[in-house]
Amino acid sequence: MGQWLCRLTGMANVSMSPAAGAHGELCGMMAIAKAIEVRGEAETRKIVLVPTAAHGTNPSTAYQIGFDIEIIPTKSDGRVDLGALRNILEDKGDKIAAVMLTNPNTHGLFERDIIDVADALHDAGAYFYCDGANFNALLGRVKVSDLGVDCMHINLHKTFSTPHGGGGPGSGPVVFNESLAPYAPLPHV
């Protein structure tokens, strides 16, 4: 399964240990926090950006790890306001750790500017965490690695109909690109 997930996403590594989507979010964001620490920027990169159209668990997850949260507004079309994101990065770029963006977002819309979002974040030295709860909408259409995503959890109960809820098992594996793969929790697949 792990090899399939890497092939489907174009990512370098996967951790199969997270038991559900929110657990996967925590796993991915902890990897980002560790990478920032290793770069010697843990004291400065304290902000995680969260679009208003992201899943509600995203700011909670970042906050649990100790990040401050800053909201990115959405435009009238329900998508991330790229101009607002760029303004935040221009003003606070060296303080931004990551963005947690859900794609498709909670409005059910694909973020058209996702590659521009990724480029702007990477230019500022920040990471791109993608909430993959809606990965079923991307499956077979695009590899998230081609979108500039650094890590993403996948809710297998949505994407591959793994039983979940009502006592069924959950599964929220996280895929990582080359830069975050060393910080993925065990077991490595």
PDB file of C-alpha atoms in Angstrom:
ATOM      1  CA  MET A   1       0.000   0.000   0.000  1.00  0.00           C
ATOM      2  CA  GLY A   2       2.799   2.397   0.865  1.00  0.00           C
ATOM      3  CA  GLN A   3       4.449   1.895  -2.522  1.00  0.00           C
ATOM      4  CA  TRP A   4       1.140   2.591  -4.253  1.00  0.00           C
ATOM      5  CA  LEU A   5       0.665   5.795  -2.272  1.00  0.00           C
ATOM      6  CA  CYS A   6       4.146   7.010  -3.201  1.00  0.00           C
ATOM      7  CA  ARG A   7       3.525   6.174  -6.857  1.00  0.00           C
ATOM      8  CA  LEU A   8       0.098   7.856  -6.884  1.00  0.00           C
ATOM      9  CA  THR A   9       1.363  11.029  -5.217  1.00  0.00           C
ATOM     10  CA  GLY A  10       4.873  11.197  -6.677  1.00  0.00           C
ATOM     11  CA  MET A  11       6.288  11.519  -3.177  1.00  0.00           C
ATOM     12  CA  ALA A  12       9.515   9.973  -1.872  1.00  0.00           C
ATOM     13  CA  ASN A  13       8.399   8.342   1.380  1.00  0.00           C
ATOM     14  CA  VAL A  14       5.328   7.380   3.338  1.00  0.00           C
ATOM     15  CA  SER A  15       4.596   6.751   6.988  1.00  0.00           C
ATOM     16  CA  MET A  16       1.806   4.241   7.484  1.00  0.00           C
ATOM     17  CA  SER A  17       1.658   4.688  11.269  1.00  0.00           C
ATOM     18  CA  PRO A  18      -0.994   7.451  11.646  1.00  0.00           C
ATOM     19  CA  ALA A  19      -4.327   5.977  12.662  1.00  0.00           C
ATOM     20  CA  ALA A  20      -6.575   8.660  11.126  1.00  0.00           C
ATOM     21  CA  GLY A  21      -6.515  11.923   9.186  1.00  0.00           C
ATOM     22  CA  ALA A  22      -6.032  14.228  12.180  1.00  0.00           C
ATOM     23  CA  HIS A  23      -3.263  11.931  13.420  1.00  0.00           C
ATOM     24  CA  GLY A  24      -1.691  12.174   9.959  1.00  0.00           C
ATOM     25  CA  GLU A  25      -1.854  15.963  10.108  1.00  0.00           C
ATOM     26  CA  LEU A  26      -0.026  15.883  13.424  1.00  0.00           C
ATOM     27  CA  CYS A  27       2.587  13.524  12.007  1.00  0.00           C
ATOM     28  CA  GLY A  28       3.215  15.705   8.953  1.00  0.00           C
ATOM     29  CA  MET A  29       3.386  18.938  10.899  1.00  0.00           C
ATOM     30  CA  MET A  30       5.735  17.372  13.447  1.00  0.00           C
ATOM     31  CA  ALA A  31       8.042  16.447  10.561  1.00  0.00           C
ATOM     32  CA  ILE A  32       7.918  20.051   9.354  1.00  0.00           C
ATOM     33  CA  ALA A  33       8.673  21.307  12.881  1.00  0.00           C
ATOM     34  CA  LYS A  34      11.669  18.962  13.084  1.00  0.00           C
ATOM     35  CA  ALA A  35      12.992  20.054   9.680  1.00  0.00           C
ATOM     36  CA  ILE A  36      12.739  23.690  10.768  1.00  0.00           C
ATOM     37  CA  GLU A  37      14.529  22.858  14.018  1.00  0.00           C
ATOM     38  CA  VAL A  38      17.344  21.109  12.139  1.00  0.00           C
ATOM     39  CA  ARG A  39      17.715  24.205   9.918  1.00  0.00           C
ATOM     40  CA  GLY A  40      18.201  26.254  13.102  1.00  0.00           C
ATOM     41  CA  GLU A  41      15.024  28.279  12.571  1.00  0.00           C
ATOM     42  CA  ALA A  42      12.766  26.909  15.315  1.00  0.00           C
ATOM     43  CA  GLU A  43      12.875  30.182  17.240  1.00  0.00           C
ATOM     44  CA  THR A  44      11.953  32.328  14.241  1.00  0.00           C
ATOM     45  CA  ARG A  45       9.590  30.262  12.067  1.00  0.00           C
ATOM     46  CA  LYS A  46       6.623  30.135  14.440  1.00  0.00           C
ATOM     47  CA  ILE A  47       3.646  30.904  12.168  1.00  0.00           C
ATOM     48  CA  VAL A  48       1.503  28.464  10.201  1.00  0.00           C
ATOM     49  CA  LEU A  49      -0.813  29.971   7.619  1.00  0.00           C
ATOM     50  CA  VAL A  50      -4.276  28.442   7.292  1.00  0.00           C
ATOM     51  CA  PRO A  51      -6.781  29.464   4.618  1.00  0.00           C
ATOM     52  CA  THR A  52     -10.353  30.027   5.765  1.00  0.00           C
ATOM     53  CA  ALA A  53     -11.389  27.224   3.376  1.00  0.00           C
ATOM     54  CA  ALA A  54      -9.121  24.657   5.057  1.00  0.00           C
ATOM     55  CA  HIS A  55     -10.416  21.875   7.277  1.00  0.00           C
ATOM     56  CA  GLY A  56     -11.114  22.946  10.827  1.00  0.00           C
ATOM     57  CA  THR A  57      -8.594  20.508  12.244  1.00  0.00           C
ATOM     58  CA  ASN A  58      -5.698  22.267  10.466  1.00  0.00           C
ATOM     59  CA  PRO A  59      -5.275  25.237  12.832  1.00  0.00           C
ATOM     60  CA  SER A  60      -5.838  22.984  15.842  1.00  0.00           C
ATOM     61  CA  THR A  61      -3.083  20.634  14.726  1.00  0.00           C
ATOM     62  CA  ALA A  62      -0.571  23.427  14.176  1.00  0.00           C
ATOM     63  CA  TYR A  63      -1.473  25.002  17.501  1.00  0.00           C
ATOM     64  CA  GLN A  64      -0.970  21.705  19.361  1.00  0.00           C
ATOM     65  CA  ILE A  65       2.619  21.600  18.139  1.00  0.00           C
ATOM     66  CA  GLY A  66       3.226  25.156  19.349  1.00  0.00           C
ATOM     67  CA  PHE A  67       2.804  27.198  16.183  1.00  0.00           C
ATOM     68  CA  ASP A  68       0.929  30.490  16.013  1.00  0.00           C
ATOM     69  CA  ILE A  69      -1.854  30.584  13.440  1.00  0.00           C
ATOM     70  CA  GLU A  70      -2.499  33.271  10.855  1.00  0.00           C
ATOM     71  CA  ILE A  71      -5.535  33.066   8.616  1.00  0.00           C
ATOM     72  CA  ILE A  72      -5.362  33.560   4.840  1.00  0.00           C
ATOM     73  CA  PRO A  73      -8.651  34.897   3.469  1.00  0.00           C
ATOM     74  CA  THR A  74     -10.474  33.378   0.539  1.00  0.00           C
ATOM     75  CA  LYS A  75     -11.645  35.350  -2.461  1.00  0.00           C
ATOM     76  CA  SER A  76     -15.298  35.647  -3.449  1.00  0.00           C
ATOM     77  CA  ASP A  77     -14.870  32.529  -5.620  1.00  0.00           C
ATOM     78  CA  GLY A  78     -14.087  30.457  -2.490  1.00  0.00           C
ATOM     79  CA  ARG A  79     -10.376  29.946  -3.216  1.00  0.00           C
ATOM     80  CA  VAL A  80      -7.211  31.156  -1.467  1.00  0.00           C
ATOM     81  CA  ASP A  81      -6.483  34.841  -1.947  1.00  0.00           C
ATOM     82  CA  LEU A  82      -3.020  34.575  -3.510  1.00  0.00           C
ATOM     83  CA  GLY A  83      -2.468  38.325  -3.207  1.00  0.00           C
ATOM     84  CA  ALA A  84      -3.137  38.209   0.533  1.00  0.00           C
ATOM     85  CA  LEU A  85      -0.783  35.238   0.887  1.00  0.00           C
ATOM     86  CA  ARG A  86       1.970  37.071  -0.976  1.00  0.00           C
ATOM     87  CA  ASN A  87       1.465  40.146   1.234  1.00  0.00           C
ATOM     88  CA  ILE A  88       1.818  38.023   4.369  1.00  0.00           C
ATOM     89  CA  LEU A  89       4.956  36.368   2.989  1.00  0.00           C
ATOM     90  CA  GLU A  90       6.431  39.725   2.005  1.00  0.00           C
ATOM     91  CA  ASP A  91       5.809  41.078   5.502  1.00  0.00           C
ATOM     92  CA  LYS A  92       6.582  37.969   7.598  1.00  0.00           C
ATOM     93  CA  GLY A  93       8.237  35.461   5.247  1.00  0.00           C
ATOM     94  CA  ASP A  94      11.109  34.583   7.587  1.00  0.00           C
ATOM     95  CA  LYS A  95       8.587  33.849  10.368  1.00  0.00           C
ATOM     96  CA  ILE A  96       6.390  31.493   8.333  1.00  0.00           C
ATOM     97  CA  ALA A  97       6.906  27.785   8.959  1.00  0.00           C
ATOM     98  CA  ALA A  98       4.263  26.377   6.630  1.00  0.00           C
ATOM     99  CA  VAL A  99       0.820  26.586   5.151  1.00  0.00           C
ATOM    100  CA  MET A 100      -1.842  23.963   5.826  1.00  0.00           C
ATOM    101  CA  LEU A 101      -4.044  23.973   2.763  1.00  0.00           C
ATOM    102  CA  THR A 102      -6.892  21.574   1.984  1.00  0.00           C
ATOM    103  CA  ASN A 103      -7.238  20.690  -1.695  1.00  0.00           C
ATOM    104  CA  PRO A 104      -9.933  20.466  -2.888  1.00  0.00           C
ATOM    105  CA  ASN A 105     -10.919  22.866  -0.141  1.00  0.00           C
ATOM    106  CA  THR A 106     -13.943  22.697   2.150  1.00  0.00           C
ATOM    107  CA  HIS A 107     -16.014  24.439  -0.531  1.00  0.00           C
ATOM    108  CA  GLY A 108     -15.248  21.490  -2.811  1.00  0.00           C
ATOM    109  CA  LEU A 109     -13.092  23.669  -5.062  1.00  0.00           C
ATOM    110  CA  PHE A 110      -9.699  22.864  -6.515  1.00  0.00           C
ATOM    111  CA  GLU A 111      -7.188  25.568  -5.669  1.00  0.00           C
ATOM    112  CA  ARG A 112      -6.281  26.854  -9.140  1.00  0.00           C
ATOM    113  CA  ASP A 113      -3.290  28.825  -7.847  1.00  0.00           C
ATOM    114  CA  ILE A 114      -1.829  25.917  -5.902  1.00  0.00           C
ATOM    115  CA  ILE A 115       1.494  25.897  -7.777  1.00  0.00           C
ATOM    116  CA  ASP A 116       1.853  29.661  -7.257  1.00  0.00           C
ATOM    117  CA  VAL A 117       1.078  29.133  -3.560  1.00  0.00           C
ATOM    118  CA  ALA A 118       3.781  26.458  -3.355  1.00  0.00           C
ATOM    119  CA  ASP A 119       6.327  28.606  -5.205  1.00  0.00           C
ATOM    120  CA  ALA A 120       5.675  31.626  -2.976  1.00  0.00           C
ATOM    121  CA  LEU A 121       6.025  29.509   0.171  1.00  0.00           C
ATOM    122  CA  HIS A 122       9.209  27.821  -0.983  1.00  0.00           C
ATOM    123  CA  ASP A 123      10.727  31.163  -2.015  1.00  0.00           C
ATOM    124  CA  ALA A 124      10.110  32.303   1.580  1.00  0.00           C
ATOM    125  CA  GLY A 125      11.698  29.125   2.993  1.00  0.00           C
ATOM    126  CA  ALA A 126       8.397  27.705   4.255  1.00  0.00           C
ATOM    127  CA  TYR A 127       6.857  24.266   3.771  1.00  0.00           C
ATOM    128  CA  PHE A 128       3.613  23.268   2.069  1.00  0.00           C
ATOM    129  CA  TYR A 129       1.433  20.856   4.047  1.00  0.00           C
ATOM    130  CA  CYS A 130      -1.566  19.665   2.061  1.00  0.00           C
ATOM    131  CA  ASP A 131      -4.573  18.260   3.844  1.00  0.00           C
ATOM    132  CA  GLY A 132      -5.319  15.206   1.710  1.00  0.00           C
ATOM    133  CA  ALA A 133      -8.692  14.386   3.186  1.00  0.00           C
ATOM    134  CA  ASN A 134     -10.146  14.969  -0.276  1.00  0.00           C
ATOM    135  CA  PHE A 135      -7.407  13.131  -2.183  1.00  0.00           C
ATOM    136  CA  ASN A 136     -10.053  11.015  -3.889  1.00  0.00           C
ATOM    137  CA  ALA A 137     -10.806  14.065  -6.086  1.00  0.00           C
ATOM    138  CA  LEU A 138      -7.165  14.242  -7.233  1.00  0.00           C
ATOM    139  CA  LEU A 139      -6.428  10.539  -7.561  1.00  0.00           C
ATOM    140  CA  GLY A 140      -5.315   9.671 -11.081  1.00  0.00           C
ATOM    141  CA  ARG A 141      -5.587  13.289 -12.252  1.00  0.00           C
ATOM    142  CA  VAL A 142      -2.477  14.856 -10.767  1.00  0.00           C
ATOM    143  CA  LYS A 143       0.443  13.904  -8.547  1.00  0.00           C
ATOM    144  CA  VAL A 144       0.668  16.186  -5.545  1.00  0.00           C
ATOM    145  CA  SER A 145       4.438  16.295  -5.935  1.00  0.00           C
ATOM    146  CA  ASP A 146       3.863  18.152  -9.223  1.00  0.00           C
ATOM    147  CA  LEU A 147       1.878  20.765  -7.289  1.00  0.00           C
ATOM    148  CA  GLY A 148       4.784  21.599  -4.961  1.00  0.00           C
ATOM    149  CA  VAL A 149       3.399  19.826  -1.895  1.00  0.00           C
ATOM    150  CA  ASP A 150       6.008  18.860   0.729  1.00  0.00           C
ATOM    151  CA  CYS A 151       3.830  16.482   2.740  1.00  0.00           C
ATOM    152  CA  MET A 152       0.222  15.353   2.842  1.00  0.00           C
ATOM    153  CA  HIS A 153      -1.899  12.925   4.802  1.00  0.00           C
ATOM    154  CA  ILE A 154      -4.380  10.713   2.993  1.00  0.00           C
ATOM    155  CA  ASN A 155      -7.644   9.597   4.554  1.00  0.00           C
ATOM    156  CA  LEU A 156      -7.787   6.038   3.273  1.00  0.00           C
ATOM    157  CA  HIS A 157     -11.376   5.658   4.456  1.00  0.00           C
ATOM    158  CA  LYS A 158     -12.368   8.310   1.919  1.00  0.00           C
ATOM    159  CA  THR A 159      -9.982   7.581  -0.924  1.00  0.00           C
ATOM    160  CA  PHE A 160      -9.987   3.780  -0.860  1.00  0.00           C
ATOM    161  CA  SER A 161     -13.128   3.009   1.157  1.00  0.00           C
ATOM    162  CA  THR A 162     -11.306   1.641   4.169  1.00  0.00           C
ATOM    163  CA  PRO A 163     -13.939   1.146   6.891  1.00  0.00           C
ATOM    164  CA  HIS A 164     -13.982   4.014   9.371  1.00  0.00           C
ATOM    165  CA  GLY A 165     -16.393   5.301  11.959  1.00  0.00           C
ATOM    166  CA  GLY A 166     -18.837   3.223  13.906  1.00  0.00           C
ATOM    167  CA  GLY A 167     -15.922   1.272  15.316  1.00  0.00           C
ATOM    168  CA  GLY A 168     -14.121   0.642  12.019  1.00  0.00           C
ATOM    169  CA  PRO A 169     -10.377   1.219  11.725  1.00  0.00           C
ATOM    170  CA  GLY A 170      -9.029   4.514  10.485  1.00  0.00           C
ATOM    171  CA  SER A 171      -5.869   5.143   8.541  1.00  0.00           C
ATOM    172  CA  GLY A 172      -4.159   8.448   7.757  1.00  0.00           C
ATOM    173  CA  PRO A 173      -0.777   7.713   6.178  1.00  0.00           C
ATOM    174  CA  VAL A 174       1.424  10.672   5.349  1.00  0.00           C
ATOM    175  CA  VAL A 175       3.503  11.056   2.201  1.00  0.00           C
ATOM    176  CA  PHE A 176       6.684  13.156   2.226  1.00  0.00           C
ATOM    177  CA  ASN A 177       8.862  14.702  -0.460  1.00  0.00           C
ATOM    178  CA  GLU A 178      12.657  14.322  -0.457  1.00  0.00           C
ATOM    179  CA  SER A 179      13.224  17.316   1.854  1.00  0.00           C
ATOM    180  CA  LEU A 180      10.939  16.002   4.608  1.00  0.00           C
ATOM    181  CA  ALA A 181      11.451  12.247   4.127  1.00  0.00           C
ATOM    182  CA  PRO A 182      14.270  12.111   6.726  1.00  0.00           C
ATOM    183  CA  TYR A 183      11.848  13.398   9.385  1.00  0.00           C
ATOM    184  CA  ALA A 184       9.043  10.939   8.695  1.00  0.00           C
ATOM    185  CA  PRO A 185       8.206   8.744  11.682  1.00  0.00           C
ATOM    186  CA  LEU A 186       8.781   5.030  11.617  1.00  0.00           C
ATOM    187  CA  PRO A 187       7.911   2.664  10.144  1.00  0.00           C
ATOM    188  CA  HIS A 188       9.360   3.814   6.836  1.00  0.00           C
ATOM    189  CA  VAL A 189       7.901   2.106   3.795  1.00  0.00           C
TER     190      VAL A 189
END
